[in-house]
Short mmCIF file of C-alpha atoms and ligand atoms in Angstrom, two decimals:
data_model
loop_
_atom_site.label_atom_id
_atom_site.label_comp_id
_atom_site.label_asym_id
_atom_site.label_seq_id
_atom_site.Cartn_x
_atom_site.Cartn_y
_atom_site.Cartn_z
CA MET A 12 121.54 83.55 128.82
CA ASN A 13 118.04 84.90 129.12
CA ASP A 14 116.68 82.46 131.65
CA SER A 15 117.43 84.81 134.52
CA ALA A 16 114.69 87.48 134.39
CA PRO A 17 113.70 87.19 138.03
CA LYS A 18 110.61 89.31 138.50
CA GLY A 19 108.64 92.12 136.96
CA GLY A 20 109.11 90.73 133.45
CA PRO A 21 106.92 92.56 130.98
CA GLU A 22 103.41 91.21 130.57
CA GLY A 23 101.45 92.29 127.53
CA GLY A 24 102.79 95.02 125.28
CA ASP A 25 106.46 95.10 124.65
CA GLY A 26 107.30 96.43 128.11
CA GLU A 27 110.66 97.73 126.95
CA GLY A 28 110.96 100.39 129.63
CA THR A 29 110.22 97.87 132.33
CA ARG A 30 112.67 95.44 130.81
CA ALA A 31 115.43 98.07 130.67
CA VAL A 32 114.89 99.08 134.29
CA ARG A 33 115.15 95.51 135.57
CA ALA A 34 117.45 93.99 132.96
CA GLY A 35 120.02 91.58 134.32
CA LEU A 36 119.20 92.05 137.99
CA PRO A 37 119.82 88.96 140.13
CA GLU A 38 117.23 87.54 142.54
CA PRO A 39 116.97 89.99 145.46
CA VAL A 40 118.97 89.09 148.56
CA LYS A 41 118.02 90.58 151.91
CA TYR A 42 120.36 93.44 152.93
CA GLU A 43 122.16 93.32 149.59
CA PRO A 44 121.88 96.08 146.94
CA THR A 45 119.48 95.48 144.06
CA LEU A 46 122.34 95.82 141.59
CA PRO A 47 125.36 94.30 143.34
CA GLY A 48 128.43 96.52 143.33
CA PRO A 49 131.46 95.92 141.10
CA VAL A 50 133.49 92.85 142.00
CA PHE A 51 137.18 93.74 141.91
CA ALA A 52 139.03 90.48 141.60
CA ALA A 53 141.94 89.25 139.54
CA HIS A 54 141.36 85.77 140.96
CA PHE A 55 138.76 84.07 143.14
CA HIS A 56 139.06 81.80 146.15
CA LEU A 57 139.45 78.41 144.49
CA PRO A 58 140.24 75.35 146.60
CA GLY A 59 140.22 71.96 144.86
CA GLU A 60 138.88 71.29 141.37
CA PRO A 61 138.05 74.46 139.34
CA THR A 62 134.39 73.70 138.52
CA GLY A 63 132.59 77.04 139.12
CA PRO A 64 132.51 79.89 136.62
CA TYR A 65 134.66 82.34 138.56
CA THR A 66 138.28 81.31 138.64
CA TYR A 67 140.46 83.95 137.02
CA GLY A 68 139.48 87.55 136.20
CA ARG A 69 140.29 87.41 132.48
CA ASP A 70 137.76 84.60 131.93
CA GLU A 71 134.69 85.60 133.95
CA ASN A 72 133.58 88.17 136.48
CA PRO A 73 130.20 88.32 138.28
CA THR A 74 129.78 92.02 137.39
CA TRP A 75 130.13 91.11 133.70
CA THR A 76 127.64 88.28 134.14
CA HIS A 77 124.93 90.66 135.35
CA LEU A 78 125.67 93.10 132.51
CA GLU A 79 125.78 90.33 129.90
CA ARG A 80 122.36 89.11 131.03
CA ALA A 81 121.01 92.66 130.88
CA ILE A 82 122.22 93.26 127.32
CA GLY A 83 121.01 89.81 126.24
CA GLU A 84 117.52 90.51 127.60
CA LEU A 85 117.35 93.68 125.51
CA GLU A 86 118.93 92.30 122.32
CA ALA A 87 116.91 89.07 122.30
CA PRO A 88 113.99 89.29 124.74
CA GLY A 89 112.38 85.95 125.45
CA GLN A 90 114.85 84.03 123.30
CA ASP A 91 116.57 81.10 124.97
CA GLY A 92 120.03 79.97 124.07
CA VAL A 93 121.38 83.45 123.40
CA GLU A 94 124.67 84.52 124.90
CA THR A 95 126.31 87.90 125.37
CA LEU A 96 129.99 88.66 125.90
CA VAL A 97 131.22 92.07 127.03
CA PHE A 98 134.47 93.62 125.86
CA ALA A 99 136.79 96.51 126.66
CA SER A 100 135.49 98.58 123.72
CA GLY A 101 133.39 98.35 120.60
CA MET A 102 136.49 97.71 118.52
CA ALA A 103 137.48 94.85 120.83
CA ALA A 104 134.07 93.28 120.20
CA ILE A 105 134.22 93.84 116.43
CA SER A 106 137.77 92.49 116.13
CA SER A 107 136.86 89.47 118.22
CA VAL A 108 134.10 88.45 115.83
CA LEU A 109 136.15 89.09 112.68
CA PHE A 110 139.37 87.48 113.84
CA SER A 111 137.72 84.49 115.52
CA GLN A 112 135.53 83.60 112.52
CA LEU A 113 137.89 84.19 109.60
CA ARG A 114 140.93 82.21 108.43
CA ALA A 115 143.45 82.74 105.65
CA GLY A 116 141.71 82.14 102.32
CA ASP A 117 138.26 83.20 103.61
CA THR A 118 136.32 86.14 102.18
CA VAL A 119 134.52 88.79 104.24
CA VAL A 120 132.15 91.52 103.04
CA LEU A 121 132.40 94.84 104.91
CA PRO A 122 130.38 98.03 104.41
CA ALA A 123 132.20 100.61 102.27
CA ASP A 124 130.71 103.40 104.38
CA GLY A 125 131.02 101.97 107.88
CA TYR A 126 132.81 103.01 111.05
CA GLN A 127 136.04 104.86 110.32
CA VAL A 128 138.34 102.24 111.87
CA LEU A 129 137.13 99.52 109.46
CA PRO A 130 139.75 100.43 106.80
CA LEU A 131 142.48 99.75 109.38
CA VAL A 132 140.82 96.44 110.20
CA ARG A 133 140.68 95.68 106.50
CA ALA A 134 144.45 96.14 106.15
CA GLN A 135 145.04 93.76 109.07
CA LEU A 136 142.63 91.14 107.69
CA GLU A 137 144.37 91.30 104.30
CA ALA A 138 147.75 90.93 105.99
CA TYR A 139 146.41 87.61 107.36
CA GLY A 140 145.43 86.42 103.88
CA ILE A 141 141.70 87.14 104.17
CA GLU A 142 139.96 88.59 101.10
CA VAL A 143 138.00 91.74 101.93
CA ARG A 144 135.22 93.05 99.69
CA THR A 145 133.27 96.22 100.32
CA ALA A 146 130.02 97.68 99.05
CA PRO A 147 127.86 100.58 100.26
CA THR A 148 125.11 100.11 102.83
CA GLY A 149 122.44 101.90 100.75
CA ASP A 150 120.33 100.04 98.16
CA ASP A 151 121.43 96.73 99.77
CA ALA A 152 124.51 96.92 97.53
CA GLN A 153 126.34 94.32 99.64
CA LEU A 154 124.06 91.73 97.98
CA GLN A 155 126.12 92.06 94.80
CA VAL A 156 129.38 90.86 96.37
CA LEU A 157 128.22 88.00 98.62
CA ASP A 158 129.19 85.00 96.49
CA GLY A 159 131.76 82.86 98.27
CA ALA A 160 131.82 85.00 101.43
CA LYS A 161 132.21 83.41 104.86
CA LEU A 162 130.98 86.45 106.80
CA LEU A 163 128.85 89.50 105.99
CA TRP A 164 129.34 92.59 108.13
CA ILE A 165 126.40 95.03 108.17
CA GLU A 166 126.32 98.49 109.71
CA SER A 167 122.77 99.87 109.64
CA PRO A 168 122.19 102.75 110.06
CA SER A 169 125.72 103.43 108.85
CA ASN A 170 127.95 105.88 110.68
CA PRO A 171 128.17 108.72 109.72
CA GLY A 172 126.14 108.62 106.46
CA LEU A 173 122.93 107.17 108.04
CA ASP A 174 122.10 104.85 105.17
CA VAL A 175 119.99 101.82 106.04
CA CYS A 176 119.88 98.39 104.42
CA ASP A 177 117.21 95.69 104.56
CA ILE A 178 118.82 93.44 107.18
CA ARG A 179 116.39 90.55 106.76
CA ARG A 180 116.90 90.50 102.99
CA LEU A 181 120.70 90.54 103.31
CA VAL A 182 120.63 87.85 106.01
CA GLU A 183 118.54 85.55 103.81
CA ALA A 184 120.90 86.01 100.86
CA ALA A 185 123.98 85.48 103.04
CA HIS A 186 122.59 82.38 104.77
CA ALA A 187 121.59 80.90 101.42
CA ARG A 188 125.30 81.10 100.51
CA GLY A 189 126.42 79.65 103.83
CA ALA A 190 127.77 82.94 105.22
CA LEU A 191 127.37 84.17 108.79
CA VAL A 192 126.02 87.69 109.37
CA ALA A 193 127.06 90.26 111.98
CA VAL A 194 125.25 93.57 112.45
CA ASP A 195 126.88 96.58 114.09
CA ASN A 196 124.00 97.74 116.31
CA THR A 197 125.81 100.69 117.89
CA LEU A 198 123.76 103.51 116.42
CA ALA A 199 120.37 101.86 116.81
CA THR A 200 120.89 100.32 120.30
CA PRO A 201 118.84 97.22 121.14
CA LEU A 202 115.82 99.46 121.74
CA GLY A 203 116.06 100.71 118.15
CA GLN A 204 116.58 97.38 116.42
CA ARG A 205 117.08 93.71 117.32
CA PRO A 206 119.35 92.12 114.69
CA LEU A 207 118.96 88.55 116.00
CA GLU A 208 115.18 88.76 115.42
CA LEU A 209 115.98 89.85 111.86
CA GLY A 210 117.99 86.64 111.47
CA ALA A 211 121.55 87.85 112.09
CA ASP A 212 124.02 85.54 113.83
CA PHE A 213 125.72 88.29 115.83
CA SER A 214 124.65 91.67 117.10
CA VAL A 215 127.84 93.57 117.85
CA ALA A 216 128.08 97.07 119.30
CA SER A 217 130.05 99.74 120.98
CA GLY A 218 128.53 100.34 124.41
CA THR A 219 130.55 103.54 124.53
CA LYS A 220 127.82 105.42 122.71
CA GLN A 221 124.11 105.52 123.52
CA LEU A 222 123.93 102.20 125.37
CA THR A 223 125.76 103.75 128.32
CA GLY A 224 125.01 107.31 127.21
CA HIS A 225 127.11 109.49 129.51
CA GLY A 226 130.38 109.71 127.59
CA ASP A 227 132.37 108.26 130.50
CA VAL A 228 132.81 104.56 129.69
CA LEU A 229 134.33 102.52 126.87
CA LEU A 230 132.63 99.17 126.34
CA GLY A 231 131.67 96.67 123.66
CA TYR A 232 129.57 93.54 123.37
CA VAL A 233 128.67 90.63 121.14
CA THR A 234 125.29 88.88 121.38
CA GLY A 235 124.70 85.66 119.47
CA ARG A 236 123.07 82.25 119.62
CA ALA A 237 125.01 79.79 121.75
CA GLY A 238 127.13 77.50 119.58
CA GLU A 239 130.54 77.15 118.00
CA PRO A 240 130.74 80.68 116.54
CA MET A 241 130.10 82.22 119.98
CA ARG A 242 132.51 79.77 121.62
CA ALA A 243 135.17 81.01 119.20
CA VAL A 244 134.40 84.63 120.14
CA ARG A 245 134.73 83.74 123.83
CA ARG A 246 138.07 82.02 123.17
CA TRP A 247 139.24 85.12 121.32
CA ARG A 248 138.35 87.34 124.29
CA LYS A 249 140.42 85.07 126.50
CA ILE A 250 143.34 85.03 124.06
CA VAL A 251 143.56 88.79 123.53
CA GLY A 252 142.32 89.71 127.00
CA ALA A 253 140.14 92.52 125.63
CA ILE A 254 138.03 92.60 128.80
CA PRO A 255 136.20 95.48 130.49
CA GLY A 256 137.09 96.53 134.01
CA PRO A 257 134.51 95.69 136.69
CA MET A 258 133.88 99.39 137.35
CA GLU A 259 133.09 100.06 133.67
CA ALA A 260 130.82 97.02 133.54
CA TRP A 261 128.95 98.15 136.63
CA LEU A 262 128.58 101.74 135.38
CA ALA A 263 127.25 100.39 132.09
CA HIS A 264 124.67 98.23 133.86
CA ARG A 265 123.56 101.15 136.02
CA SER A 266 123.17 103.28 132.87
CA ILE A 267 121.05 100.70 131.04
CA ALA A 268 118.25 101.24 133.57
CA THR A 269 117.60 104.63 131.91
CA LEU A 270 118.15 103.44 128.33
CA GLN A 271 114.53 103.70 127.25
CA LEU A 272 114.12 107.16 128.83
CA ARG A 273 117.25 108.39 127.08
CA VAL A 274 116.58 106.80 123.72
CA ASP A 275 112.99 108.04 123.56
CA ARG A 276 113.97 111.56 124.60
CA GLN A 277 116.96 111.70 122.27
CA SER A 278 115.04 110.30 119.27
CA ALA A 279 112.31 112.90 119.80
CA GLY A 280 114.96 115.61 120.01
CA ALA A 281 116.73 114.34 116.89
CA LEU A 282 113.47 114.37 114.93
CA ALA A 283 112.73 117.92 116.12
CA VAL A 284 116.20 119.12 115.10
CA ALA A 285 115.97 117.38 111.72
CA GLU A 286 112.54 118.88 111.05
CA ALA A 287 113.82 122.33 112.00
CA LEU A 288 116.82 122.03 109.66
CA ARG A 289 114.79 120.75 106.71
CA GLY A 290 114.77 123.25 103.85
CA ARG A 291 116.88 125.87 105.69
CA PRO A 292 119.13 127.94 103.42
CA GLY A 293 122.68 126.53 103.44
CA VAL A 294 121.62 123.10 104.75
CA SER A 295 121.90 120.27 102.24
CA ALA A 296 122.00 116.46 102.30
CA LEU A 297 120.05 116.41 105.58
CA ARG A 298 119.72 112.84 106.85
CA TYR A 299 117.71 111.32 109.68
CA PRO A 300 116.11 107.90 109.20
CA GLY A 301 113.09 109.03 111.25
CA LEU A 302 112.16 111.80 108.79
CA PRO A 303 109.30 110.44 106.64
CA ASP A 304 110.92 111.73 103.43
CA ASP A 305 114.44 110.46 104.25
CA PRO A 306 115.77 107.95 101.67
CA SER A 307 116.34 105.47 104.55
CA HIS A 308 112.91 105.86 106.13
CA LYS A 309 110.94 103.16 104.33
CA VAL A 310 113.36 100.32 105.10
CA ALA A 311 114.16 101.73 108.54
CA SER A 312 110.49 101.79 109.50
CA GLN A 313 110.23 98.06 108.69
CA GLN A 314 113.05 96.99 110.99
CA MET A 315 113.63 99.79 113.52
CA ARG A 316 111.47 100.83 116.44
CA ARG A 317 113.41 104.03 117.17
CA TYR A 318 115.60 105.94 114.74
CA GLY A 319 118.50 107.02 116.91
CA CYS A 320 119.94 110.31 118.06
CA VAL A 321 122.24 111.18 115.13
CA VAL A 322 121.35 113.75 112.47
CA SER A 323 123.74 114.59 109.65
CA PHE A 324 123.80 117.42 107.12
CA THR A 325 126.19 119.43 105.00
CA LEU A 326 126.92 123.16 105.17
CA PRO A 327 128.30 124.90 102.05
CA THR A 328 131.93 125.23 103.18
CA ARG A 329 134.37 124.08 105.81
CA ALA A 330 134.56 127.65 107.20
CA ARG A 331 130.78 127.86 107.51
CA ALA A 332 130.71 124.51 109.32
CA GLU A 333 133.42 125.67 111.72
CA ARG A 334 131.56 128.93 112.45
CA PHE A 335 128.36 126.93 113.06
CA LEU A 336 130.06 124.61 115.55
CA GLU A 337 131.67 127.51 117.35
CA ALA A 338 128.38 129.40 117.64
CA LEU A 339 126.56 126.47 119.29
CA ARG A 340 126.13 126.88 123.06
CA LEU A 341 124.25 123.73 124.08
CA VAL A 342 126.17 121.41 121.77
CA ASP A 343 129.79 120.50 122.55
CA ASP A 344 132.27 120.20 119.69
CA ALA A 345 133.31 116.60 120.27
CA THR A 346 133.51 113.30 118.47
CA SER A 347 131.50 110.19 119.40
CA PHE A 348 127.70 110.26 119.83
CA GLY A 349 124.85 108.98 121.93
CA GLY A 350 125.50 110.91 125.16
CA VAL A 351 122.95 112.84 127.23
CA ARG A 352 124.80 116.06 126.35
CA SER A 353 124.53 116.99 122.67
CA THR A 354 127.72 116.93 120.60
CA ALA A 355 128.56 117.76 117.01
CA GLU A 356 131.63 117.75 114.82
CA ARG A 357 132.84 118.47 111.34
CA ARG A 358 133.46 114.91 110.34
CA GLY A 359 135.96 115.78 107.60
CA ARG A 360 138.52 116.85 110.21
CA TRP A 361 139.49 113.18 110.69
CA GLY A 362 140.12 112.48 107.02
CA GLY A 363 138.79 108.89 107.31
CA ASP A 364 135.21 109.21 106.04
CA ALA A 365 134.34 110.05 102.45
CA VAL A 366 132.29 113.14 103.36
CA PRO A 367 132.23 116.77 102.11
CA GLU A 368 134.25 119.40 104.01
CA GLY A 369 131.08 120.98 105.41
CA PHE A 370 129.59 117.67 106.63
CA ILE A 371 128.29 117.84 110.22
CA ARG A 372 127.38 114.88 112.41
CA LEU A 373 125.14 116.06 115.23
CA SER A 374 124.31 113.80 118.18
CA VAL A 375 121.20 114.94 119.99
CA GLY A 376 121.30 114.64 123.77
CA ALA A 377 118.60 114.75 126.42
CA GLU A 378 118.20 118.54 126.58
CA ASP A 379 114.74 120.02 126.01
CA PRO A 380 114.16 119.66 122.25
CA GLU A 381 112.88 123.25 121.94
CA ASP A 382 116.07 124.61 123.58
CA LEU A 383 118.22 122.59 121.20
CA VAL A 384 116.27 123.60 118.12
CA ALA A 385 116.58 127.26 119.14
CA ASP A 386 120.34 126.90 119.70
CA VAL A 387 120.92 125.09 116.40
CA LEU A 388 118.87 127.61 114.38
CA ARG A 389 120.58 130.57 116.07
CA ALA A 390 124.04 129.11 115.37
CA LEU A 391 123.03 128.41 111.77
CA ALA A 392 121.95 132.04 111.30
CA GLU A 393 125.10 133.40 112.99
CA SER A 394 127.37 131.16 110.90
CA ALA A 395 125.87 132.66 107.70
CA ARG A 396 127.18 136.11 108.56
C1 PLP B 8 132.25 104.06 118.03
C2 PLP B 8 131.87 102.97 117.13
C3 PLP B 8 132.58 101.77 117.13
C4 PLP B 8 133.80 101.55 117.99
O1 PLP B 8 133.50 101.56 119.36
P1 PLP B 8 134.61 101.89 120.49
O2 PLP B 8 133.86 101.66 121.75
O3 PLP B 8 135.03 103.33 120.26
O4 PLP B 8 135.74 100.96 120.28
C5 PLP B 8 132.15 100.77 116.27
N1 PLP B 8 131.10 100.93 115.45
C6 PLP B 8 130.39 102.08 115.41
C7 PLP B 8 129.23 102.21 114.48
C8 PLP B 8 130.77 103.14 116.25
O5 PLP B 8 130.08 104.28 116.19
#
């Protein structure tokens, strides 16, 4: 719920930095910390009738409540009747929406180029008698396969290809056919894009990436308008018990205070790296939605306020890509993205994504952009030898 914002709510302007710093904080209590510490409880003191929210630790926890309010304030500022549920991981959140909304005989549309675990999810959905259709994110191709669908799943920008679709257009087409729409908002974060304002029913994300930003927590969340679909998601969380620990929830909330600082710094760094790589010998298929000449830029600029920290490009061969990664000093060779320390990987090593052998996904951290650009260009030159 968003009715909590106690004080210091933004006045005039969008006030996103202010909102991030104060998001989800309870009314101040004398001698208590501003952000109350994690509440470690499997059960709560509960004499008599169980009327309050906190009864058993798989259903509710006060540390989650603060975090859920914080995320809700960022995903849907000023909107009443919006609810957020936190999960143990992004996949827990994604599965909870899919498996709570779909029944045998239903049809779901997934992106063909989405997160690499989606094909595994697809196999499980099909095993339950659900028809799965896929189409690429680019050119709004999912529009072509919407007829008869119960749920449309959008991932924009897509990971790792960084294609963008027109969310509002897809939502209108899906709603006209009676389908619900979920948007994976992991790459954009709520400071990059607010799917509910674009009409989506659910904004779903991994908090493991830039939302928490330090590479030390797994987390997921679902934000949606209060109603039966969200009640079903909540029931699913209770059934599968895919809940975050109080410590993870508290760390996530603490990290959200710096979200705007991190996202602004990392987007600026990503743009600088992308600009530096543009037109370099050996670099092809460079993608960053914030580059004015990127194929995603026009649509992205209509629905995104920040373009994220991920840059992708292709080097001529697998060996060249491996030499490049090895030569980097400020960029760790690691999977995942969104952290304050830059990471990069040769995506083809996993075998799941349809990408060339030399495809690199680079996640720009919070280092000085000029240091990163220098490191990336030096490694690129060394890898050519
Ligand atoms: C990482 C990721 C997920 C899964 O999140 P986990 O927290 O690892 O379970 C889902 N969607 C996207 C776009 C991701 O990048």
